[in-house]
Short mmCIF file of C-alpha atoms in Angstrom, two decimals:
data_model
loop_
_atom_site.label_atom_id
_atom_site.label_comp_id
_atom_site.label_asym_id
_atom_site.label_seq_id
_atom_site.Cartn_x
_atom_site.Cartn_y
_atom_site.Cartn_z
CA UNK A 71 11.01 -2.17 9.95
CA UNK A 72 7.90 -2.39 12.40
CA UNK A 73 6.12 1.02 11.89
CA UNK A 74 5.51 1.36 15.30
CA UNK A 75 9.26 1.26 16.84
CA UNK A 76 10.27 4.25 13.96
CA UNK A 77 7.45 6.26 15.12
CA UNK A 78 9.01 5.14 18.82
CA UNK A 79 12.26 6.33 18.03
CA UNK A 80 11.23 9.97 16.19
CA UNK A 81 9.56 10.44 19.16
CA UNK A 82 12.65 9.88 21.77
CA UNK A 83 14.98 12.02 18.97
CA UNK A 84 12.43 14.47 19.35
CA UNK A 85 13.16 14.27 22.81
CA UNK A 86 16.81 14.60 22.50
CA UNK A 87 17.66 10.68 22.64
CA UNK A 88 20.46 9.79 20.26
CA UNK A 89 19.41 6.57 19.11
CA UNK A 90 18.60 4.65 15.57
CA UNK A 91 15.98 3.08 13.14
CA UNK A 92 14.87 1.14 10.44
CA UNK A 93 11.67 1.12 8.30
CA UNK A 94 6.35 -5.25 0.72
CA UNK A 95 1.11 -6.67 -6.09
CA UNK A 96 0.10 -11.79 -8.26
CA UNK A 97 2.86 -12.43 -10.57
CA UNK A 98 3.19 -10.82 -14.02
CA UNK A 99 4.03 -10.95 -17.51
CA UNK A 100 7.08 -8.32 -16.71
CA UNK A 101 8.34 -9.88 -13.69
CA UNK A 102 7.52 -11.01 -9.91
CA UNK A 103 4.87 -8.89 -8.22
CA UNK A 104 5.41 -7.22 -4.85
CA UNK A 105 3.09 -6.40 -2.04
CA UNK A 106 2.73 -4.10 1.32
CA UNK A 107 4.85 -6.21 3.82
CA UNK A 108 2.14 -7.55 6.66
CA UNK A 109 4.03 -6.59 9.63
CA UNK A 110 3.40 -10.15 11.46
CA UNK A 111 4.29 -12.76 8.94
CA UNK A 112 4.54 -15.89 10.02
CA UNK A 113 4.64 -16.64 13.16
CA UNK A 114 7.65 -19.52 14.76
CA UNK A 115 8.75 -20.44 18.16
CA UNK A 116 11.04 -17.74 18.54
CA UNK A 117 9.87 -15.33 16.92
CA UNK A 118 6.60 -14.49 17.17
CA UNK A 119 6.86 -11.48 15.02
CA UNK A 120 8.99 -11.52 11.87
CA UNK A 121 12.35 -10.23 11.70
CA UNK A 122 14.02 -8.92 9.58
CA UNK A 123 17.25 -8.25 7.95
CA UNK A 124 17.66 -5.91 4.74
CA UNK A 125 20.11 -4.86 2.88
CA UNK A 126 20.63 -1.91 1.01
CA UNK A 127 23.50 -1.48 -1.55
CA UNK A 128 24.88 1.97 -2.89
CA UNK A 129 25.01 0.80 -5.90
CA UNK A 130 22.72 -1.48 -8.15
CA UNK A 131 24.59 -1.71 -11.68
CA UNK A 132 26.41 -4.52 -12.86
CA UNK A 133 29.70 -5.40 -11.71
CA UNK A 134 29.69 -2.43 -9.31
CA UNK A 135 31.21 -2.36 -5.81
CA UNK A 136 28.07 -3.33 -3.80
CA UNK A 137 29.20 -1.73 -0.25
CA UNK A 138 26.03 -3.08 1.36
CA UNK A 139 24.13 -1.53 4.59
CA UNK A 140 22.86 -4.15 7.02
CA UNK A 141 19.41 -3.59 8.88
CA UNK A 142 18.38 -6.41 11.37
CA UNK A 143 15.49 -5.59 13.51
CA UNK A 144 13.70 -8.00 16.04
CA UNK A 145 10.77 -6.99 18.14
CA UNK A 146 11.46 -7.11 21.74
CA UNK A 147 8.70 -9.29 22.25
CA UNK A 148 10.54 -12.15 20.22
CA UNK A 149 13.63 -14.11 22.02
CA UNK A 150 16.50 -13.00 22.00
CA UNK A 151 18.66 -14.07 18.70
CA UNK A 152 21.73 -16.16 18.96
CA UNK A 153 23.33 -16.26 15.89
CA UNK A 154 22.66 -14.32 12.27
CA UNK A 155 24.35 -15.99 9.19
CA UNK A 156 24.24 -14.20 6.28
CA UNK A 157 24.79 -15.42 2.37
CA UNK A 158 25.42 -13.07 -0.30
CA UNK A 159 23.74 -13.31 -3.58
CA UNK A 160 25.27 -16.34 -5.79
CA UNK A 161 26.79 -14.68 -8.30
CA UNK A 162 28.41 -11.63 -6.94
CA UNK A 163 32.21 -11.68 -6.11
CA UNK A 164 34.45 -10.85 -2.82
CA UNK A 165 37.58 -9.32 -1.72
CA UNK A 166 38.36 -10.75 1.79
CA UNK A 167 41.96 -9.12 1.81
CA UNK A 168 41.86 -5.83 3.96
CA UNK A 169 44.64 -5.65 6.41
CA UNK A 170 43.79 -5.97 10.07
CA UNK A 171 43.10 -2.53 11.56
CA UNK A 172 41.68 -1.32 8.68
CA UNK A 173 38.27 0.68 8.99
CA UNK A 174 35.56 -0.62 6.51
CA UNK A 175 32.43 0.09 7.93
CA UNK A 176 30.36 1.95 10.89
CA UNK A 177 27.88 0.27 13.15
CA UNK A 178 25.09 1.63 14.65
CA UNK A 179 22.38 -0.34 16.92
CA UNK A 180 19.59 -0.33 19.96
CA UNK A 181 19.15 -2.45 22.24
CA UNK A 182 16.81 -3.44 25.17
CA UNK A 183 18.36 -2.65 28.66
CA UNK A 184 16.30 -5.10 30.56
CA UNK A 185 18.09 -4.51 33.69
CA UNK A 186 17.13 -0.64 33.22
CA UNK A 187 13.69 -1.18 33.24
CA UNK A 188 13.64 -1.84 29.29
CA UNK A 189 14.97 1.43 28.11
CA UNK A 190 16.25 1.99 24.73
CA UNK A 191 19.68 2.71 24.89
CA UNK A 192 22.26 3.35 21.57
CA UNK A 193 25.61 1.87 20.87
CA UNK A 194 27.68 2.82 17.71
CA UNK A 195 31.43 2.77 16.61
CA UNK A 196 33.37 1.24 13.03
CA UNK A 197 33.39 -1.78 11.86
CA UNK A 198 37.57 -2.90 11.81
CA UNK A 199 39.24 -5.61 10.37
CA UNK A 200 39.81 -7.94 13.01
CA UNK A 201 43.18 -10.33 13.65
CA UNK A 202 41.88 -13.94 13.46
CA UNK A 203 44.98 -15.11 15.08
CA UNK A 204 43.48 -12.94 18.22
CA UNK A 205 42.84 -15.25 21.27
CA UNK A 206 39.71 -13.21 22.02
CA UNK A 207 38.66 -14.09 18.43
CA UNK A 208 39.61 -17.47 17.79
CA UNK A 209 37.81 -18.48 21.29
CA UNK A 210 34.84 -16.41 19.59
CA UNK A 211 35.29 -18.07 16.38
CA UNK A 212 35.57 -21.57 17.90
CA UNK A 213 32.21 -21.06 19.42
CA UNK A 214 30.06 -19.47 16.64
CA UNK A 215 31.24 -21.64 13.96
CA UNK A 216 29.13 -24.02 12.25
CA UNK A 217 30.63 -27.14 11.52
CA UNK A 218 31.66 -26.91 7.81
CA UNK A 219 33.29 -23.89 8.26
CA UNK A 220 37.20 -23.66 8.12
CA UNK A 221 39.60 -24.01 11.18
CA UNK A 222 40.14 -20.07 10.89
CA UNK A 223 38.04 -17.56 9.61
CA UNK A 224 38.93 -16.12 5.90
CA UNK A 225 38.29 -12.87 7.21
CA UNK A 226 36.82 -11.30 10.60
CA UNK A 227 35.31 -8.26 10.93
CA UNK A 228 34.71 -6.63 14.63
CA UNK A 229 31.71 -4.09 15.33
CA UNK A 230 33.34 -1.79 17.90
CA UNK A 231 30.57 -0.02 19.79
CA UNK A 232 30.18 0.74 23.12
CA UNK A 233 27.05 1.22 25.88
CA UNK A 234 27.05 3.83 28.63
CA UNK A 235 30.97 3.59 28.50
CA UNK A 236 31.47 -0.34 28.51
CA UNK A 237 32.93 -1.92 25.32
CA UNK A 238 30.83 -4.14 23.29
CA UNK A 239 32.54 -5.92 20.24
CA UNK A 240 30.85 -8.11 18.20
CA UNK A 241 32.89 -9.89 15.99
CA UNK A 242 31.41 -11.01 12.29
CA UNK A 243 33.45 -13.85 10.72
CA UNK A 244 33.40 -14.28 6.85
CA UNK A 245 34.31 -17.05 4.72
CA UNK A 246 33.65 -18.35 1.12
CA UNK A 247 31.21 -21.25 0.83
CA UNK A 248 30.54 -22.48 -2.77
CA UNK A 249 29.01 -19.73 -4.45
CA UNK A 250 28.38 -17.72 -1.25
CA UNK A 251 30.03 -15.42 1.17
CA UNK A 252 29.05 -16.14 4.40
CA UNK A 253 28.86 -13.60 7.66
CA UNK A 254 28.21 -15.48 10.79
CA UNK A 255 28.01 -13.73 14.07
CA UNK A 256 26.39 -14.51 17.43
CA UNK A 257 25.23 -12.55 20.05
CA UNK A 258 25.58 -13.39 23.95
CA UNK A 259 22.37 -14.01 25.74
CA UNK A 260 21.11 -10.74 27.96
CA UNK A 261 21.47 -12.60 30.70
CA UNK A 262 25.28 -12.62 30.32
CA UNK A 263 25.04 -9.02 28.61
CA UNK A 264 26.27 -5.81 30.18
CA UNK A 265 22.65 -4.07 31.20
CA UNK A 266 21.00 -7.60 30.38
CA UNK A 267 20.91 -5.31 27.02
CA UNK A 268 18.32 -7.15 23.74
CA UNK A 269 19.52 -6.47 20.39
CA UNK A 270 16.22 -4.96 19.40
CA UNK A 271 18.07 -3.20 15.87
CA UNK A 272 21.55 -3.21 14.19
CA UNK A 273 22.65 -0.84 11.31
CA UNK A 274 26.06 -1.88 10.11
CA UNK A 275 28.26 -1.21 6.71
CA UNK A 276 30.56 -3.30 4.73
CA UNK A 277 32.86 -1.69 2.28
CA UNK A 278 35.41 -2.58 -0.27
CA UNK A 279 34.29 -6.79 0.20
CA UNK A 280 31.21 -7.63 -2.20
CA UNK A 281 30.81 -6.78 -6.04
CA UNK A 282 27.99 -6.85 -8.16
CA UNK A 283 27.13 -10.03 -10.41
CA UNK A 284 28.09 -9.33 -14.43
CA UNK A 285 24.92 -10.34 -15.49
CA UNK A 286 21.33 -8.80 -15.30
CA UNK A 287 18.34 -10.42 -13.34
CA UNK A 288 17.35 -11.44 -9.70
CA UNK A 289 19.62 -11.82 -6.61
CA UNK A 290 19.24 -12.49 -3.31
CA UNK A 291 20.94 -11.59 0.07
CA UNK A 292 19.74 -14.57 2.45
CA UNK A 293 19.83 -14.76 6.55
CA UNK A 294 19.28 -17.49 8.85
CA UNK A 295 18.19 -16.20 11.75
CA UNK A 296 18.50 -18.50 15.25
CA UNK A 297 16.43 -17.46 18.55
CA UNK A 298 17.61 -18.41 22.17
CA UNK A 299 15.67 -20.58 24.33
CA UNK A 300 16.37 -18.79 27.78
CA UNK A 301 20.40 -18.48 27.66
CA UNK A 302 20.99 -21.81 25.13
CA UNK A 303 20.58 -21.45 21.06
CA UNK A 304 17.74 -23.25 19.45
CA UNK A 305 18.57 -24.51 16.09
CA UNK A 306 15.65 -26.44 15.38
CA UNK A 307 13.97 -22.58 15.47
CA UNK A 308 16.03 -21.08 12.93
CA UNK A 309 14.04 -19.09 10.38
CA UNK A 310 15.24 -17.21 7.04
CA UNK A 311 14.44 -13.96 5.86
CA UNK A 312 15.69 -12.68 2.74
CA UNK A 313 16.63 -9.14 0.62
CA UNK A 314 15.56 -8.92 -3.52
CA UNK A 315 18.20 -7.16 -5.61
CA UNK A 316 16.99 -6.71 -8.90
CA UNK A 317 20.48 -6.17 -11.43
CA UNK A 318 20.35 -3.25 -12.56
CA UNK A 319 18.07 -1.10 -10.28
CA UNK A 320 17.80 2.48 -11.94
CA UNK A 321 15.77 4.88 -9.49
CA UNK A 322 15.17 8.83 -10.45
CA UNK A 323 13.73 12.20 -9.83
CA UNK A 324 13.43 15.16 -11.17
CA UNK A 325 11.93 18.31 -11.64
CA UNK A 326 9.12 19.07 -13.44
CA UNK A 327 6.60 22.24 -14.80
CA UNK A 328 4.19 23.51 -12.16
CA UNK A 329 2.53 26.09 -11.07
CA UNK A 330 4.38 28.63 -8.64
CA UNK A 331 2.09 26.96 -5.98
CA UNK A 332 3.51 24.21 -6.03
CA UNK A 333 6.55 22.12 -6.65
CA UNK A 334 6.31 18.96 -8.97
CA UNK A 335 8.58 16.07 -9.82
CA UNK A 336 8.63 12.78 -11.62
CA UNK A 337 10.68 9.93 -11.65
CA UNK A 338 11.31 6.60 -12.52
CA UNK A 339 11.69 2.99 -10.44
CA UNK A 340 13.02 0.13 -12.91
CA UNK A 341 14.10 -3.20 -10.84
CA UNK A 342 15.12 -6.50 -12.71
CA UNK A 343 12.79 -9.25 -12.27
CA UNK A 344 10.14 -7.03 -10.38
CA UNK A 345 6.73 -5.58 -11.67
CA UNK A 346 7.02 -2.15 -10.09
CA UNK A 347 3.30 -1.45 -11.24
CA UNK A 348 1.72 -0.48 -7.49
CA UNK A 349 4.42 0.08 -5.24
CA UNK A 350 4.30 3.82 -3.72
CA UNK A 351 7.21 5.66 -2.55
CA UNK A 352 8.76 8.05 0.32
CA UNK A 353 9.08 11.50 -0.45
CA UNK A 354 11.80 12.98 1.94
CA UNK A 355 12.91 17.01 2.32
CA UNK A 356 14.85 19.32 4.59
CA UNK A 357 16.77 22.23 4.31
CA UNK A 358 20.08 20.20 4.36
CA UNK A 359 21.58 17.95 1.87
CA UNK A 360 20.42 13.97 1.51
CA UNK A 361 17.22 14.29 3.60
CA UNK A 362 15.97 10.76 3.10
CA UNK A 363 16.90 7.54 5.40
CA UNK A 364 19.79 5.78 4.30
CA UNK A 365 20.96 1.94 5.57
CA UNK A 366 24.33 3.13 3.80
CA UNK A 367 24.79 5.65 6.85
CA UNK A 368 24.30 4.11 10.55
CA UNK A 369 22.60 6.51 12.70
CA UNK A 370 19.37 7.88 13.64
CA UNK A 371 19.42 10.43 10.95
CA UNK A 372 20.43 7.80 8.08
CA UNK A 373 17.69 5.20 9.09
CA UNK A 374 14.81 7.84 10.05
CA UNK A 375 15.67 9.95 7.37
CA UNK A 376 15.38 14.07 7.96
CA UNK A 377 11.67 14.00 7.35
CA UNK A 378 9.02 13.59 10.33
CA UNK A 379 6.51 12.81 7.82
CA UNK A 380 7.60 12.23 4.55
CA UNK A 381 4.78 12.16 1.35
CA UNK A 382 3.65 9.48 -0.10
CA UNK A 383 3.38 8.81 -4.15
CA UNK A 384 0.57 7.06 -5.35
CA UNK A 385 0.94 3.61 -6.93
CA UNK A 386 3.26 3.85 -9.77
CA UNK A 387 1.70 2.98 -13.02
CA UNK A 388 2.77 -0.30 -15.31
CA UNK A 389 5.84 1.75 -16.55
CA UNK A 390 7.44 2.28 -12.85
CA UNK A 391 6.80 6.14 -13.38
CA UNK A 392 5.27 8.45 -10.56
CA UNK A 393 4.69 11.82 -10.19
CA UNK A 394 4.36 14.01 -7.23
CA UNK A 395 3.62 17.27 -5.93
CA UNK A 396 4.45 19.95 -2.68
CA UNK A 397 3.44 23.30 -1.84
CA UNK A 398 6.37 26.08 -2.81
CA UNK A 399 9.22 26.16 -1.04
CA UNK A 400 10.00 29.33 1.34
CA UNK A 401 14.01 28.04 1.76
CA UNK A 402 16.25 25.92 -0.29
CA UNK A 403 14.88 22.42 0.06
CA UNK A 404 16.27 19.36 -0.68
CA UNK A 405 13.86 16.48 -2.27
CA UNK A 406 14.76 13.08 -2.38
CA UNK A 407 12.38 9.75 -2.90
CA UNK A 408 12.80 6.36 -1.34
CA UNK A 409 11.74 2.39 -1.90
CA UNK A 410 10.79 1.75 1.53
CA UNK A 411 12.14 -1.56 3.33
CA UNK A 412 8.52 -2.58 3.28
CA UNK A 413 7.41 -4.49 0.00
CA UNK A 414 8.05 -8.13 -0.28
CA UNK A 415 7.77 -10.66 -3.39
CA UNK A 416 4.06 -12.08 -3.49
CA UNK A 417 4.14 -15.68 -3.09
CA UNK A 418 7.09 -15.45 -0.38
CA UNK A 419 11.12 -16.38 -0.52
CA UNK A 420 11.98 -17.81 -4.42
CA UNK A 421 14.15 -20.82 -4.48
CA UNK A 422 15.38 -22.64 -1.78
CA UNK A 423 17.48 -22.10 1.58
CA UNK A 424 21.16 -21.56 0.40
CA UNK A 425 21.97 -24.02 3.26
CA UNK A 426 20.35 -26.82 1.33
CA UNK A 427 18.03 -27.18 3.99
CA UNK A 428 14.06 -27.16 4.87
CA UNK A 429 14.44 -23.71 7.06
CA UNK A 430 11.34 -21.52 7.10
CA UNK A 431 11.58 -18.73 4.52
CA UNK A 432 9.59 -16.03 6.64
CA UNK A 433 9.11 -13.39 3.82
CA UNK A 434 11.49 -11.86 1.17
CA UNK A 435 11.91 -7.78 1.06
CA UNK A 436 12.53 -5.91 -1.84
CA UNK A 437 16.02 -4.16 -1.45
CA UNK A 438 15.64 -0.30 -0.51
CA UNK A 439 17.21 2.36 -2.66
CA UNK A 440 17.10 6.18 -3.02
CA UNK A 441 16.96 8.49 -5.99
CA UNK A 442 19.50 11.46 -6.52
CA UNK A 443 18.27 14.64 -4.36
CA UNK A 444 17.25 17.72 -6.34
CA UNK A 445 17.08 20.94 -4.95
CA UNK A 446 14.23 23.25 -5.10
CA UNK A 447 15.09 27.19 -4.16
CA UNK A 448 12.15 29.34 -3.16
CA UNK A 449 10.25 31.54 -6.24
CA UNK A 450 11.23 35.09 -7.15
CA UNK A 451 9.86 37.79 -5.63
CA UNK A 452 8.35 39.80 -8.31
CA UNK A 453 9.48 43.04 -8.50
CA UNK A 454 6.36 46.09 -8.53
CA UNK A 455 6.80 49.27 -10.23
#
């Protein structure tokens, strides 16, 4: 995520705003190096600052239910975006079979109210299993589809949120492709929007669809990204932007010997395919449970984290191991370390476009993960006689 709309968005929930968030070293004998992500990018018609979409899965071992968090974010200086379609890794399998009705996510997003002066303004709700045999969805369908895709979705999903009371679905249709599950959904132009509202960020959930590959090494979650040109889409500026998973992905803390000063821990960042040497993590912690941000939990709290200001480790070393310290605690605190969406591979996307086509790879993030949370009570008072 661009640092500067976080720091945007503590400030209004410091304010009392209820709204949400998001957030990449030459390549190596052990694997592909990562590095700080610029910010910019590459710059295309469209989008003159990159966007991006990453994706954060609760769990990284293979042949485990992947239940993936979504984080697109756009600057609002970038045209609007049209369409998102999204290819999971090769590799991993799906279940496209949950009844209609059926809750399987929860959405949570900001967007620019251009007819309100600009103002930030939040919309959240669950993502449902939607009916494709729906008129409201198959005239949806019949305009978002690309032109390989099946008569009828496989599957649609439908983010139900809502904006100052008005009801906003967005509707997210899935279907198999070769080796891919695609997610393709479009977004009106703000022209035609309620509020003339800019998706500037969405936070969404899928659960119970996408497992894990079987075997160990380097996956990626792809999105083709396509910009409007006033109120029509522009195809020939799509642009892709890409997630790393790394199969397994092992990610710990714990506590270590100190002084009563201060509190230490160390832990441990392993990634398939990726040279963690350099890479510095988030150190999140509150006085309640899971302090650090989380794309697995849609909301300002899960994609800011509980932490104004969390620490920073230095660069791991060549084994993926850091170590950090804090003063002593004075209440039960909670500690719990991130991988920042903000590393990506050096030397850009790997491989080509899962379309088969020449589209712009704009930059590829490393996927985001969290360690366990360990909690640190305050000292004992020692007892004079």
């Amino acid at each position: 995520m661009n640092k500067r709309f976080r720091v945007l968005l503590l400030a209004l929930a410091t304010a009392g705003l209820t709204v949400a968030a998001v957030a990449s070293a030459g390549q190596a004998k052990q694997g592909l190096a990562v590095q700080a992500r610029a910010g910019t990018g590459k710059n295309f018609a469209g989008y003159t600052s990159t966007p991006e979409l990453a994706v954060q899965q609760a769990s990284y071992k293979l042949g485990a239910a992947a239940n993936p968090g979504f984080v697109f974010y756009s600057a609002d200086t970038n045209d609007a975006t049209a369409k998102m379609t999204i290819f999971s890794p090769s590799g991993y399998t799906s279940t496209l079979t949950q009844a209609p009705g059926s809750t399987v996510g929860q959405a949570y997003a900001i967007v620019k109210a251009n007819a309100l002066g600009g103002a930030l303004l939040p919309l959240a709700g669950p993502v449902v299993v939607g009916n494709p045999a729906d008129p409201a969805l198959v005239a949806a369908y019949a305009h978002c589809k690309s032109a390989s895709d099946p008569a009828s979705p496989q599957q649609v999903l439908v983010l139900n949120t809502s904006l100052q009371g008005a009801a906003i679905q967005v509707p997210d249709f899935i279907n198999v492709a070769g080796p891919y599950v695609t997610q393709e959904i479009c977004l009106t132009p703000p022209a035609t929007t309620p509020f003339q509202a800019q998706v500037i960020l969405a936070n969404f959930t899928i659960n119970g669809a996408f497992t894990n590959g079987a075997s160990a090494g380097p996956y990626q979650w792809s999105t083709d990204l396509t910009p409007y040109s006033g109120t029509v889409p522009d195809p020939a500026s799509t642009v892709e932007v890409r997630t790393y998973v790394g199969l397994p992905t092992s990610f710990t803390l714990k506590r270590a010997r100190s002084k009563p000063s201060v509190v230490k821990f160390t832990g441990k960042l392993a990634v398939a395919g990726i040279n963690t040497a350099g890479l510095k993590l988030d150190l999140y912690y509150s006085t309640s449970q899971k302090p650090a941000a989380n794309f697995l939990n849609p909301s300002l709290v899960g994609l800011t984290g509980k932490t104004k200001k969390p620490a920073r480790t230095k660069g791991l070393k060549a084994n993926g191991t850091f170590s950090i310290t804090r003063p002593k605690v004075k209440k039960k605190t909670y500690f719990q370390a991130r991988l920042e969406d903000e590393w990506t591979l050096v030397g850009g996307c790997q491989g080509p476009s899962p379309t088969g086509l020449p589209i712009p790879c704009l930059e590829e993030l490393l996927s985001p993960t969290n360690t366990n949370q360990v909690a640190v009570k305050p000292p004992r008072k020692t007892r004079h006689h």
